[in-house]
XYZ file of C-alpha atoms in Angstrom:
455
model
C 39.934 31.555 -121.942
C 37.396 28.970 -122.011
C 38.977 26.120 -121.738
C 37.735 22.942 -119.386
C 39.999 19.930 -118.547
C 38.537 16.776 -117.577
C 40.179 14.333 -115.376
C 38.925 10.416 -116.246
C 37.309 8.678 -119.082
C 34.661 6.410 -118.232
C 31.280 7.435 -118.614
C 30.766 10.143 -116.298
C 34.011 12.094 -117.753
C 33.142 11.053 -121.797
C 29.423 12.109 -121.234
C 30.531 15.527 -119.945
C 32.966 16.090 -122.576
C 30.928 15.123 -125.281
C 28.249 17.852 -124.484
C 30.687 20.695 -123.616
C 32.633 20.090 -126.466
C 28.898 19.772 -128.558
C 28.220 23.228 -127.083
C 31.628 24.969 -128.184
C 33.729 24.394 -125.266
C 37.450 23.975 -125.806
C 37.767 20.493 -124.238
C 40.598 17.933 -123.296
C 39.967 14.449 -121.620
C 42.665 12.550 -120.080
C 42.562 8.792 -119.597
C 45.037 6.699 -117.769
C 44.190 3.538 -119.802
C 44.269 2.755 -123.095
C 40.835 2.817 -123.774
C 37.568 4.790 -122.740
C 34.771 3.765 -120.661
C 36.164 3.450 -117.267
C 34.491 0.231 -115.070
C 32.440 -0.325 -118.813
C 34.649 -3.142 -120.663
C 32.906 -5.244 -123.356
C 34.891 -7.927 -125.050
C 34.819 -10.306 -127.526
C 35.994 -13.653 -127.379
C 35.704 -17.491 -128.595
C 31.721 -15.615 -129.950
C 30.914 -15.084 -126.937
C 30.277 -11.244 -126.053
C 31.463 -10.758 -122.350
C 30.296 -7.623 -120.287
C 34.035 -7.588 -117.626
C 31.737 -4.734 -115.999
C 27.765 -3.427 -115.470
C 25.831 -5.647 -118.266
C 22.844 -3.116 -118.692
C 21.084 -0.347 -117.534
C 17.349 0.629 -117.301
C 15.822 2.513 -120.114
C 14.215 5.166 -117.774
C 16.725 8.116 -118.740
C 15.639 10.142 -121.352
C 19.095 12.022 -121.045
C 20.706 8.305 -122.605
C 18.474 8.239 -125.531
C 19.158 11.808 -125.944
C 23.253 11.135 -125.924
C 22.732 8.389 -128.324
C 20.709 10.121 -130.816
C 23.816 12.762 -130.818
C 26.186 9.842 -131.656
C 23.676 8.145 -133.983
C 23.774 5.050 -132.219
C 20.206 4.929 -130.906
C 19.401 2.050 -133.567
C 21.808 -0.188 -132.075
C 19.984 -0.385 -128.490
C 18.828 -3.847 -128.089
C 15.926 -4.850 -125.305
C 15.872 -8.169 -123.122
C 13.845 -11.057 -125.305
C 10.428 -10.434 -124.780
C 10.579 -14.545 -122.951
C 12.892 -13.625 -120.173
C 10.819 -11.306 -118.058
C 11.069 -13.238 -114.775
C 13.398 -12.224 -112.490
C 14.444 -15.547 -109.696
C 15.006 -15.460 -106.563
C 16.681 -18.783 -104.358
C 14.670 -19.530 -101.245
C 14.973 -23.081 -99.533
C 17.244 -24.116 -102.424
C 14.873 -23.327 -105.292
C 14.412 -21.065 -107.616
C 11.545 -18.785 -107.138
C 10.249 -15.617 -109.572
C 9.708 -12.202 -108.081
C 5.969 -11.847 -108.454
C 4.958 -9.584 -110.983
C 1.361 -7.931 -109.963
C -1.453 -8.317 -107.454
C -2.602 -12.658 -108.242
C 1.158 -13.334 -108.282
C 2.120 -11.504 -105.197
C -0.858 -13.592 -103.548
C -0.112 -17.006 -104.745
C 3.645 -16.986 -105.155
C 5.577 -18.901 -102.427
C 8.585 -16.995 -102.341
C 6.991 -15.599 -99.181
C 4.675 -17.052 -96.248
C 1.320 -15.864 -95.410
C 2.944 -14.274 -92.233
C 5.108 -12.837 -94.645
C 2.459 -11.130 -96.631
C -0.038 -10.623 -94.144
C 2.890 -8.700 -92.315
C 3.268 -6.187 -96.006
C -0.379 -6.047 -95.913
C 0.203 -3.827 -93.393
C 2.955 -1.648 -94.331
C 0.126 1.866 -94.844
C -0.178 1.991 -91.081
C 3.424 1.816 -89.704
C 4.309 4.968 -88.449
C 6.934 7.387 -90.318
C 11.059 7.204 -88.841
C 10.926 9.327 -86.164
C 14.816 9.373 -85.392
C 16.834 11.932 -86.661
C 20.382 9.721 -87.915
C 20.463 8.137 -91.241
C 18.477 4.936 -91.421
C 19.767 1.621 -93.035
C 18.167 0.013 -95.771
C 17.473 -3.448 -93.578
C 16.285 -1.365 -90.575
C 13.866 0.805 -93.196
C 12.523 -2.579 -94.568
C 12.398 -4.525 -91.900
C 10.524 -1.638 -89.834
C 8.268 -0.856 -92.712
C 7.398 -4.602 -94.380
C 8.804 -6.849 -91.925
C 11.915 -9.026 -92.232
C 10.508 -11.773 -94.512
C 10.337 -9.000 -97.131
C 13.785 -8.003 -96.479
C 15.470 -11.590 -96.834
C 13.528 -12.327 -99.961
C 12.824 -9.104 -102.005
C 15.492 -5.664 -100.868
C 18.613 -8.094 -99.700
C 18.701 -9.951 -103.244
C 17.905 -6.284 -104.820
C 20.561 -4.859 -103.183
C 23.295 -7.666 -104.016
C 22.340 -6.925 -107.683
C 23.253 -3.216 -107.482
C 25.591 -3.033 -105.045
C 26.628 -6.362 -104.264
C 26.404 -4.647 -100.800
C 25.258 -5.355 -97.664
C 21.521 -3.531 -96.754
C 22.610 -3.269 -92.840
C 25.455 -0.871 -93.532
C 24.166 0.939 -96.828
C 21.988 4.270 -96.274
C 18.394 3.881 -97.789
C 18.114 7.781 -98.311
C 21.214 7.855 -100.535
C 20.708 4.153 -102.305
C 16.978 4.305 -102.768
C 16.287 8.027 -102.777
C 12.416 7.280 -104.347
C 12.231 5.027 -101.299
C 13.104 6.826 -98.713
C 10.888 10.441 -100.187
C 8.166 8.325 -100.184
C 8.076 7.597 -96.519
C 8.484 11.280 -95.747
C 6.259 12.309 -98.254
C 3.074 9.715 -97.845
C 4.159 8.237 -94.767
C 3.896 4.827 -96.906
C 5.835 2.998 -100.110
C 2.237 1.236 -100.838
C 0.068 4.752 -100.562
C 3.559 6.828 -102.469
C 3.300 4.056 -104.940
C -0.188 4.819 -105.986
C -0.907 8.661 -105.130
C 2.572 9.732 -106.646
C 1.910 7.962 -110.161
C -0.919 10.557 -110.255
C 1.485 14.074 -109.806
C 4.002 12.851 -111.991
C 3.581 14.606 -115.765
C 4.682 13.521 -119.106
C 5.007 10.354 -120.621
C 5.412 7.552 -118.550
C 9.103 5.459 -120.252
C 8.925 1.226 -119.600
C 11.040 -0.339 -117.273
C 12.875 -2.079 -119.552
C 16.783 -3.181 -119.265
C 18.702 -1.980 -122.063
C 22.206 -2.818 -123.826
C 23.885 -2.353 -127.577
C 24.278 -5.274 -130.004
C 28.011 -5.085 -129.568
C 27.417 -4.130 -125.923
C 27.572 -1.201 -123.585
C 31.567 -0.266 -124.922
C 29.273 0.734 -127.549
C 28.363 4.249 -126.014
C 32.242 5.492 -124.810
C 34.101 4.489 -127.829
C 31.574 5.870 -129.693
C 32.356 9.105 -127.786
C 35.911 9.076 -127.559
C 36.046 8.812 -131.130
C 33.835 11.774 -131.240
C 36.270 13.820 -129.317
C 38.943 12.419 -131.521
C 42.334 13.883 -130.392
C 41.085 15.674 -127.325
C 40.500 12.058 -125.669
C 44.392 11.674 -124.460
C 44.679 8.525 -123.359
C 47.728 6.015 -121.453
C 47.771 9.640 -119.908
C 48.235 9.869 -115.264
C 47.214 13.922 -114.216
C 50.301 14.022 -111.270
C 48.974 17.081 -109.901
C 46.485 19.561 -109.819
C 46.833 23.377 -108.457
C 44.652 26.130 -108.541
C 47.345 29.460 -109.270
C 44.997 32.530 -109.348
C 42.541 32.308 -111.579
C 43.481 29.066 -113.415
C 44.089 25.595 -112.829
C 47.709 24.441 -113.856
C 47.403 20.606 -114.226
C 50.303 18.600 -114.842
C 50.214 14.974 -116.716
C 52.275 12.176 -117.706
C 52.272 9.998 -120.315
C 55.357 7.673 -121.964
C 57.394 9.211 -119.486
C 56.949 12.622 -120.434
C 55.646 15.689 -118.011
C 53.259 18.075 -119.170
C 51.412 21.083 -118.448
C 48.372 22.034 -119.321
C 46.225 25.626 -118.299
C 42.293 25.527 -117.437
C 39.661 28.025 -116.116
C 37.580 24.981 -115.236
C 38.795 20.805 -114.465
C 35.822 18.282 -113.893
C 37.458 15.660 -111.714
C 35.741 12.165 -113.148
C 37.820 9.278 -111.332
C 36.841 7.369 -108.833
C 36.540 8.254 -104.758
C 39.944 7.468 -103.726
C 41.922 8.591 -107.441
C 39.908 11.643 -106.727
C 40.915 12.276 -102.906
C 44.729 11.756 -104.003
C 44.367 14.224 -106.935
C 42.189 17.111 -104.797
C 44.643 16.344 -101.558
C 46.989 19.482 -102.222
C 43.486 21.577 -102.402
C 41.568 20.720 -99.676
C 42.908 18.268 -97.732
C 39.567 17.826 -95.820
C 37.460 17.167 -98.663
C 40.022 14.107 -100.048
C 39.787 12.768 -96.264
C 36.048 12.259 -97.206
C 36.453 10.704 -100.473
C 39.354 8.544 -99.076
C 36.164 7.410 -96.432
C 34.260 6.305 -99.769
C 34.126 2.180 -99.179
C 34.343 0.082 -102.620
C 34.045 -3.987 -102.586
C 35.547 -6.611 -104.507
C 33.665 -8.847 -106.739
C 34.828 -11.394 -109.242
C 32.805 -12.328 -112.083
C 33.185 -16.032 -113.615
C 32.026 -16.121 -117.064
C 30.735 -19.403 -118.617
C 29.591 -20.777 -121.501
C 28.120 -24.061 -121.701
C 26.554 -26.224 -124.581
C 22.731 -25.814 -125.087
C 22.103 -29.334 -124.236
C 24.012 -29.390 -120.815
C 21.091 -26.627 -119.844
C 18.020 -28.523 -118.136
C 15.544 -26.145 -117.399
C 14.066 -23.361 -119.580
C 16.435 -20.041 -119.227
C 12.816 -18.118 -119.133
C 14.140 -15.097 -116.810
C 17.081 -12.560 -116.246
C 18.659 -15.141 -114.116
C 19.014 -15.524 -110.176
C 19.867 -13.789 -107.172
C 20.722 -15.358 -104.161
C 19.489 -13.749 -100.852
C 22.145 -13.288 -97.970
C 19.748 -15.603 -95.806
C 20.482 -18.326 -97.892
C 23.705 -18.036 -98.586
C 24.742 -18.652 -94.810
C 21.854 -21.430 -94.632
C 23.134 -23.131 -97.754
C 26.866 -22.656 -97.920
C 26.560 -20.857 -101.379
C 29.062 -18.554 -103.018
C 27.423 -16.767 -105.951
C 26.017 -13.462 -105.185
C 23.490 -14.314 -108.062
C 23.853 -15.297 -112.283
C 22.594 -13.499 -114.941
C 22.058 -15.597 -118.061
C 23.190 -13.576 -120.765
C 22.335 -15.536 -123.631
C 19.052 -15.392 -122.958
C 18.326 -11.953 -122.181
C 20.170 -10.412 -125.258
C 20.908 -11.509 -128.950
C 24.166 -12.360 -130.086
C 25.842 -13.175 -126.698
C 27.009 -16.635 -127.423
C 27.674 -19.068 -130.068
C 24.797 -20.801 -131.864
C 24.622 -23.957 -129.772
C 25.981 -22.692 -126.795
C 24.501 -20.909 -123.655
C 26.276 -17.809 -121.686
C 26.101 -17.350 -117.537
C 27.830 -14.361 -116.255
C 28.127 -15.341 -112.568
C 29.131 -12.954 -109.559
C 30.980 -13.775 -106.367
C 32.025 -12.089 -103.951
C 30.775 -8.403 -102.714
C 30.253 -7.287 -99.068
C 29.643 -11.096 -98.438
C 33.277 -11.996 -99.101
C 35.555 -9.275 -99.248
C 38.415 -11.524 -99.359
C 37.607 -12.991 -102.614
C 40.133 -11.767 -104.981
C 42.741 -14.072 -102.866
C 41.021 -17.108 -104.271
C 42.946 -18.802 -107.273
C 41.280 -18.982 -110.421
C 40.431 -22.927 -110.109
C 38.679 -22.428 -106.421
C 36.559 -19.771 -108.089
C 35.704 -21.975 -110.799
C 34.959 -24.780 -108.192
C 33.013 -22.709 -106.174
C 31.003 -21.278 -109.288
C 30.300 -25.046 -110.654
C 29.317 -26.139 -106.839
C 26.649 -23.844 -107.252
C 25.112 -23.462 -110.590
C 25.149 -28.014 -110.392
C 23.078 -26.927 -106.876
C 20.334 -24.533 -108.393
C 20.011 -25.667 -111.917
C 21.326 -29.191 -111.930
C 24.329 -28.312 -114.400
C 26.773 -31.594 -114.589
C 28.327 -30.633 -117.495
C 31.324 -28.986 -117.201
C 31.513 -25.697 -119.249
C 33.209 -24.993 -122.898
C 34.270 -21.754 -121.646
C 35.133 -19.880 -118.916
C 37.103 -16.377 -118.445
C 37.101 -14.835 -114.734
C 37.112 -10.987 -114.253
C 38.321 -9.613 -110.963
C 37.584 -6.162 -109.737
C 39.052 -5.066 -106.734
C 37.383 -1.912 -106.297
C 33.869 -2.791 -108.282
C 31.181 -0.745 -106.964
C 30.902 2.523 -104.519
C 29.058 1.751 -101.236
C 26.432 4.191 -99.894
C 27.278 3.106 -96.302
C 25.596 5.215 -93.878
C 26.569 8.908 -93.742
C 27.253 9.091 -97.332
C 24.739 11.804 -97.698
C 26.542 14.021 -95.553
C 29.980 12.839 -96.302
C 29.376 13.829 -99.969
C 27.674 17.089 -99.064
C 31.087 18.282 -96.689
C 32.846 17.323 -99.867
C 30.882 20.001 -101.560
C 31.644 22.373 -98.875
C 34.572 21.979 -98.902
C 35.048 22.698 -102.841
C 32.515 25.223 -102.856
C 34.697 28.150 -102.747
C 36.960 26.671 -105.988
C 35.221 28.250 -108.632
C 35.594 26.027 -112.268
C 36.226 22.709 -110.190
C 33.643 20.073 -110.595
C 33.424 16.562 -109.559
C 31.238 13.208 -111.022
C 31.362 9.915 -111.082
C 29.023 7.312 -110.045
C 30.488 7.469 -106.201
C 28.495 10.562 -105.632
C 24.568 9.362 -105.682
C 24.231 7.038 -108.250
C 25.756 4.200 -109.513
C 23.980 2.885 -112.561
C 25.370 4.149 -116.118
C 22.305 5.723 -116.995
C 22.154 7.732 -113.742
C 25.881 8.409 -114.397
C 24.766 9.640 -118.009
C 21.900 11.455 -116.284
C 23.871 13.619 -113.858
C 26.891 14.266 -116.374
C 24.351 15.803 -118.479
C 23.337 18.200 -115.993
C 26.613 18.824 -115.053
C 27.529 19.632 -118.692
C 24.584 22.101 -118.862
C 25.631 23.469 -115.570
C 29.157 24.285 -116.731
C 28.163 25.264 -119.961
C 25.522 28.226 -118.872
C 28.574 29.319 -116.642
C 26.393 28.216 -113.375
């Protein structure tokens, strides 16, 4: 018997599938909800195109283009408009862009001479010395100084993790980062000597999305798999009886059984933990240990006219700094419309704000009107919006994004310990050391391979 089961359907889980069942695997996918994708959700509503989830991903994986090519949607990828390349950052209440290359790091002002004169010197600070896993505030702050931490990594950080850069690792968030210390003993000398090793063609930064947005890539997949994607379908328990893996599921009511030499376990952390409990109760301690944060996301859409400035970037994000200087509430806005065709109507313009995060983990108990409120407070505040909006639909997430608080290096690695010994069980899912959906593509790949050459 060759016969893999595969627990979860978002992208890790439908990426894996895909390629095992490309490569002649006997494959079944089970799904809780109704639909594919996992933390992915594009919808449709009122013309407006509404990402309830991640709204890109960079174009730096050539294991995506690969996958879409497969599923002959590679012609659908859409780029950011060629006029939004700045990305803003708030300090002292304004709106500031992320310089770009030597003359604008020099003459912006999102940072003081002090400021720069201080990352001048980032070549000759010394390498970490200490032995426990460093934070990503006390890397930057020890390596550029803390100007360069309020105003560049803490905003960065809010817009992948919506995290909090004194609690998240550095080596498991920013991996590059961190091997460039121990590898140059500098980001500024890595930066410049590593370009030179690396081989092949060198792929564009460049964020990337579909025309009908990223939903594009799993129901593209689960309608690949076609009757082997089960979904509306819980798994109730998981046990490992000689040489196989009995895994029983539940869907309209009804129990059944199903027989595996090999289960990839796709959910997230904690859905994981609960399913692996009865096989290693040590290892689902560890995932139960795996932190997630609440964010809310308050989508708006206001008329063309109501917009004052020029929407010339990818929108803002607000630093932590200023937030408790300021009093605001917005992690940061990305304006949709003007990044990607065919996000809102004609005359109208399309903010998808988020709130919320490590900065207020208590979010979700706000009613929909105070987030609203507390939304408008802020975009009138930054971009002088009086208007009130046309539309509006608010997404809440209790358990958004995976947090690579210290540790998580090793937690993860006891995890795989732990499950070393249970040959044909596999885990992914963007908890273990990545969180974008192209590095979630990326590693499902090589997971797929793995499994596939019996490895």
């Amino acid at each position: 018997m060759n016969k893999v089961l595969i627990i979860g359907g978002g992208i890790s889980g439908l990426t894996v599938a895909y390629w095992l069942q490309k490569n002649g695997l006997d494959v079944t996918l089970f799904e809780k909800d109704m639909r594919p994708g996992g933390s992915i959700r594009t919808e449709k509503e009122e013309g407006y195109l509404i990402e309830c989830g991640p709204n890109s991903t960079l174009d730096i994986y050539k294991e995506v283009d690969d996958l879409c090519n497969e599923l002959g949607i590679i012609n659908e990828k859409i780029f950011t408009n060629s006029g939004t390349k700045n990305r803003y950052v708030i300090r002292d209440g304004r709106l500031r862009p992320l310089p770009t290359g030597p003359f604008q790091f020099l003459t912006t002002d999102l940072w003081s001479i002090k400021g720069k004169i201080r990352l001048f010197g980032e070549p000759f600070v010394s390498k970490y010395s200490g032995t426990s896993d460093e934070s990503i505030a006390d890397f930057v702050r020890r390596r550029a100084g803390q100007e360069f931490l309020d105003y560049a990594i803490d905003p960065f950080v809010t817009g992948v993790f919506a995290g909090d850069p004194t609690r998240l690792s550095i080596k498991s968030c920013f991996p590059k980062m961190y091997s460039l210390e121990k590898e140059y003993g500098s980001l500024v000398k890595g930066a410049m000597f590593g370009r030179k090793k690396k081989e092949g063609p060198k792929r564009k930064m460049r964020l990337v999305s579909f025309r009908d947005g990223l939903q594009t890539i799993p129901d593209t997949i689960s309608k690949a798999l076609g009757d082997r994607f089960i979904k509306g379908c819980s798994i109730t328990s998981v046990k490992r009886t000689g040489d196989e893996f009995e895994v029983t599921s539940e869907k309209n009511r009804v129990s059944m059984t199903f027989r595996a030499n090999k289960v990839v376990i796709a959910t997230p952390a904690w859905v994981t933990a609960n399913i692996i409990h009865p096989i290693s109760e040590l290892a689902a301690s560890y995932l139960m240990d795996i932190e997630y944060i609440p964010v809310a996301i308050i989508f708006t859409g206001f008329k063309k006219t109501s917009i004052k400035r020029n929407l010339d970037g990818f929108g803002f994000l607000i630093p932590s700094k200023e937030t408790k200087l300021r009093g605001y509430n917005l992690l940061g806005s990305i304006w949709s419309s003007a990044i990607y065709q065919g996000r809102a109507p004609e005359d109208m313009v399309a903010f998808t704000n988020m709130i919320g995060g490590a900065r207020n983990t208590e979010i979700l108990e706000y009613k929909d009107p105070e987030l609203i409120d507390m939304t408008l407070k802020d975009l009138k505040n930054i971009l002088n919006i009086e208007d009130k909006p046309e539309f509006i639909r608010i997404i809440r997430q209790p358990r958004a994004i995976p947090q690579y608080t210290l540790g998580h290096q090793e937690r993860i690695n006891t995890i795989k310990r732990e499950l070393l010994d249970i040959r044909g069980l596999y885990l992914a899912g963007n908890y273990i050391n990545g969180v974008s959906v192209g590095h979630c593509i990326a590693e499902a790949t090589k997971l797929a391979k793995k499994i596939s050459t019996g490895n």
